[in-house]
Amino acid sequence: MEKLHALKTFLNRPQKVVILTHFKPDADALGSSLGLAGFLTKKGHKVQVITPSDFPLFLAWMPGSHEVLALSKNSTEPFKKAEEAINKATLIFCLDFSSLGRINELGDLVTKAKAKKVMIDHHLEPENFADFIKWDTKAASTAGLVFELIKELDEESLIDENIANCLYSGLMTDTGGFRHSNTTQKEFQIASDLVGFGADPSAVARQIYDNNTIERLRLVGYVLNEKLKILPEYNTAYITLSEEELKKYGSQTGDTEGLVNWGLSIKGIKFAVILYDRKEEIKLSFRSIGDFNVNELARKHFEGGGHKNASGGSSKLTLENTLTKFLEVLPLYKDQLN
Ligand code: 5GP
Ligand code: MN
């Protein structure tokens, strides 16, 4: 990391730290945040993790998750607290995102805040708002980058099993269980080190992957049976889910996560998409195999972004019209998909 020495000097005095991560945080977003929070707390800093929305219940086991200040649609109280914490902070960490739009209305507060800002991220095309930057698009996970930073600070000895489990979660999920093309020797090295510091791979995998409600499994069944569509001429699979369908299956935050991967598991499919109604907007998740760049597609057509093989976006149109738009965009990529 550039300016490591300056950051180190800063961290040698007690700071008021705020850690922010993106809207609807996944295991990497929350795991890297709580891992870093655990570390900084042990170093004697006062730390508040803030999320712009709620997070999935299957992440509630993470040590420190109960102290997270999660903004809510139903109450302005957490926002006021977040505003106060951000204004008082001396150091703000932004984890697993690099465009301020990903934290909604908190973005303005960060821009105005007097605190020094640290961005740690692995997404493409970052905005330039931070004083300290640890950014690497080759890194499979932000959690891995947090681990590297702790090492660069020569403070690995502070990593305990709670911190290790949080960081291991981000690494495990952002590599799709060490299966995606971002899984390199380095990822296994970090995983191995984290296990050395007390991470429990089996326990983490069970908490995250084997924590389904029966309603969620029924939703998977319904999606596979009735909602997964194939467009053979584009080697593409897509799924749509309306608000009514999600409601029927008692869907909660996180229940749609991973559904898109079923499309990619079909032989020959190179591009998989899910479109679902999040009430305030239609959310899209894109996944691809090989050279097809879904970051570019999400950025250009759906106000989103992410990585080459995994990205997301949103739309203010209805679900039907978003699907129509998607089906109109697809032919632009026909050559790349064949
Ligand atoms: P997911 O589809 O699992 O929500 O996200 C896949 C990847 O794309 C993640 O790295 C996520 O941070 C990123 N991503 C998802 N939605 C958006 C979005 O609306 N905007 C941007 N810039 N990135 C997104
Ligand atoms: Mn990530």
XYZ file of C-alpha atoms in Angstrom, residues 12 19 28 36 58 70 76 120 179 193 208 267 323 331:
14
model
C -0.500 4.221 16.424
C -16.063 1.401 8.777
C -17.035 -10.246 1.872
C -11.014 -5.069 10.383
C -26.951 -16.046 7.604
C -27.549 -0.913 9.943
C -34.537 7.607 10.577
C -9.823 -1.011 0.506
C -13.971 -22.272 -7.497
C -2.713 -18.370 7.011
C -23.018 -19.565 5.274
C -23.331 -26.814 -19.691
C -36.474 -7.617 -18.859
C -28.021 -8.768 -29.221
